[in-house]
Short mmCIF file of C-alpha atoms in Angstrom, two decimals:
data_model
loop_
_atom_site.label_atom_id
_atom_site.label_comp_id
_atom_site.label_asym_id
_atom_site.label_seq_id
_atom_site.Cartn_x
_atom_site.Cartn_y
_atom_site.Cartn_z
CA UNK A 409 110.94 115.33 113.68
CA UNK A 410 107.63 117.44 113.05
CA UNK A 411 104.66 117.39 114.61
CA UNK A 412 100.92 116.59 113.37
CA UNK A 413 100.14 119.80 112.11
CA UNK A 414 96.70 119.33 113.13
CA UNK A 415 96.36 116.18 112.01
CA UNK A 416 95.25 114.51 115.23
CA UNK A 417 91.68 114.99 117.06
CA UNK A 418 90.86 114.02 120.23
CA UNK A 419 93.36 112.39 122.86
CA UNK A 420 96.36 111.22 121.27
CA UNK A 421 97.45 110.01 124.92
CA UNK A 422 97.11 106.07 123.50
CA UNK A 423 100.35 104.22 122.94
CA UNK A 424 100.79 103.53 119.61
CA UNK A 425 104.00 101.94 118.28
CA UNK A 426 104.77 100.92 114.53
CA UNK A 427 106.86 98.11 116.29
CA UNK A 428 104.49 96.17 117.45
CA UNK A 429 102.60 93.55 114.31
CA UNK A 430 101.08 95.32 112.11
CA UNK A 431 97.40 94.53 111.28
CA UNK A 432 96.33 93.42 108.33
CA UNK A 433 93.66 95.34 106.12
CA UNK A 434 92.21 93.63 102.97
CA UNK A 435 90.29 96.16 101.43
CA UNK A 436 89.47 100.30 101.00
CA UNK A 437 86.58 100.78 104.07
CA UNK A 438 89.07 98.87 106.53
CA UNK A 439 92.20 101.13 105.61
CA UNK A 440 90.09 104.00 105.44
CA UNK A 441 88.59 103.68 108.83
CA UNK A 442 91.26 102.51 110.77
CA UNK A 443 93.53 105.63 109.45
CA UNK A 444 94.05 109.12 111.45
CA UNK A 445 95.13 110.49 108.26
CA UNK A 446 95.03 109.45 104.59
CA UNK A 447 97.54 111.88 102.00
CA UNK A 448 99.22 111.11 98.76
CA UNK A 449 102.55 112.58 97.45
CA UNK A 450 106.21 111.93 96.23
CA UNK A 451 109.10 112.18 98.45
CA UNK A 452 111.37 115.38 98.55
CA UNK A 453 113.80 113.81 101.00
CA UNK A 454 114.85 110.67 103.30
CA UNK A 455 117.44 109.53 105.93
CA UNK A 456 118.03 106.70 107.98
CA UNK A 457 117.66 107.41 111.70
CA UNK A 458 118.53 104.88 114.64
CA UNK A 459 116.51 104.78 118.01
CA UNK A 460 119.32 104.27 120.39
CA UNK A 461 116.97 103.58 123.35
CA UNK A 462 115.92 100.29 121.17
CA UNK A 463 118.17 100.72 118.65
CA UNK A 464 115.80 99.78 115.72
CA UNK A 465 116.67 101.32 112.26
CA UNK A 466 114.11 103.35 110.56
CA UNK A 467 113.46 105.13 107.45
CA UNK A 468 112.28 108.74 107.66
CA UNK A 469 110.85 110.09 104.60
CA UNK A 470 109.28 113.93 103.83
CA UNK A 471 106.82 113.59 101.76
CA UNK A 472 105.32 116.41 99.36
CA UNK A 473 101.55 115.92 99.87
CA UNK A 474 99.77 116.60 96.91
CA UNK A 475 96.16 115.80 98.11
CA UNK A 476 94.79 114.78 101.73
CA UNK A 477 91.57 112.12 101.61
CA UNK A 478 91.40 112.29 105.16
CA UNK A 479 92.93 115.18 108.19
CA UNK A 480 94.16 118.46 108.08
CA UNK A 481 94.01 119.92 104.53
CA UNK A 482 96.08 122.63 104.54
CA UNK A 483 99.27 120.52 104.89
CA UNK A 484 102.20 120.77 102.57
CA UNK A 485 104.30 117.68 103.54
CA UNK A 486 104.46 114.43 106.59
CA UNK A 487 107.20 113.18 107.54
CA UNK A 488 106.93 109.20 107.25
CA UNK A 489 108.62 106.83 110.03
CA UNK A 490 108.86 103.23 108.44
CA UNK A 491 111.13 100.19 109.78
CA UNK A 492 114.21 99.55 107.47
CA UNK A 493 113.61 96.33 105.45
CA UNK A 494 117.89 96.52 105.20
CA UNK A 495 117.71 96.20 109.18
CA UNK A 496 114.27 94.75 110.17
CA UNK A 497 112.57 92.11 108.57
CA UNK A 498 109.56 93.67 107.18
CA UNK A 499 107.22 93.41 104.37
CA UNK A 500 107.30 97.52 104.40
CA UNK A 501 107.72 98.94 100.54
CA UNK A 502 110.66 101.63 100.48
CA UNK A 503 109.65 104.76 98.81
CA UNK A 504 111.34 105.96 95.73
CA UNK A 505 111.68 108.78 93.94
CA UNK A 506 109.41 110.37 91.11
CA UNK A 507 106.68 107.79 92.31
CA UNK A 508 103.42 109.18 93.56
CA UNK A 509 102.26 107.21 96.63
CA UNK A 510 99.10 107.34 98.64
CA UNK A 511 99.33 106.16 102.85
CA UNK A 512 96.88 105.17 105.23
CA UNK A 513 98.83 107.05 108.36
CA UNK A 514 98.29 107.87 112.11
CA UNK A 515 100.69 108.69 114.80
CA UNK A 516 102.23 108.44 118.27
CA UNK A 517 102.26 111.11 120.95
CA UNK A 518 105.86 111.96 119.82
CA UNK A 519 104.51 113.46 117.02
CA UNK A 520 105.72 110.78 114.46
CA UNK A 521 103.78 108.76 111.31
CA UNK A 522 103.94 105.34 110.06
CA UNK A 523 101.83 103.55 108.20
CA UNK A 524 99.25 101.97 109.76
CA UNK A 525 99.89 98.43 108.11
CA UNK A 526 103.23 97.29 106.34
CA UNK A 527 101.92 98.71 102.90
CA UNK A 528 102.74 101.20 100.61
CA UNK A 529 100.40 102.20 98.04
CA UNK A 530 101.89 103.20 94.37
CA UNK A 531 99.37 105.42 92.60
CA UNK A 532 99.23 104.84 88.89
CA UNK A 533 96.71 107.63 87.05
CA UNK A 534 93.72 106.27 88.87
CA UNK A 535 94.51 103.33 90.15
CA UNK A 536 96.16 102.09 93.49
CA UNK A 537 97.61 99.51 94.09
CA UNK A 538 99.58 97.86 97.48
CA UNK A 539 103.25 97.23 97.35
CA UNK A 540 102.25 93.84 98.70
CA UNK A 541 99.48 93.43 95.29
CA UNK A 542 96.96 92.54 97.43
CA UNK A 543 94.93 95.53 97.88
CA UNK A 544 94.23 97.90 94.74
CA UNK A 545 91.49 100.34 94.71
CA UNK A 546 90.80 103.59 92.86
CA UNK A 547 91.53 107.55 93.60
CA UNK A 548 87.24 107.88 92.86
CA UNK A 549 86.93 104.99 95.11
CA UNK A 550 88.81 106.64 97.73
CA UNK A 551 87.34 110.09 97.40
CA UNK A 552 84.01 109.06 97.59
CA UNK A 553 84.49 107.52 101.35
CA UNK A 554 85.84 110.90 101.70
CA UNK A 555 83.16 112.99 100.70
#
């Protein structure tokens, strides 16, 4: 697994698990603030990986970041830690190939990333939508709370 790369300010001491429900954001300001780090991409890789202290099945993903709305800039890819929808029952979108997608991240003290709710966001020129169709914003949207 990688590290943050930076991404993290501040103590990063707090327990934070991607197992435990996720919260629900409706709408760009709550995603935005409740996120460590914000990046869009495609993915270059992914594997299946299982805990065997809890033996939960996950779904690591590198992705190529492209742009970063929120954290440290000068990265070129995140790895991605989601629960497998084929193991877990999960609302979690799996991420596909030659899609760009934007996440709302933050991390645990072991260095991994997961989203911070059960969505996936599928960029589209502009716009964004959730895998969920609940949310949908735009990339101007998004870098304005950015600026």
């Amino acid at each position: 697994m990688t590290d943050f790369n930076g991404f993290l300010d501040g103590d990063s001491s707090e327990n934070v698990s991607p197992l435990v429900d996720s919260p629900y954001y409706n709408n760009l300001n709550e995603f935005y603030n409740h996120a460590q780090i914000i990046v869009s991409g495609t993915m270059l890789n992914q594997e299946k990986e299982m805990d065997s202290g809890t033996e939960i099945s996950y779904i690591i993903t590198e992705l190529s970041v492209s742009n970063v709305y929120k954290g440290d800039s000068l990265v070129e890819s995140v790895f991605i830690r989601q629960l497998d929808p084929d193991k877990v029952a999960t609302n979690t979108g799996v991420i596909e190939e030659n899609k760009e997608y934007l996440f709302f991240l933050e991390g645990d003290p072991q260095g991994q990333l997961f989203p911070i709710s059960e969505q996936v966001f599928v960029i589209n020129d502009d716009s964004v939508s959730s895998n969920q169709g609940d949310v949908s914003f735009t990339l101007g949207e998004l870098g304005d709370l950015s600026k």
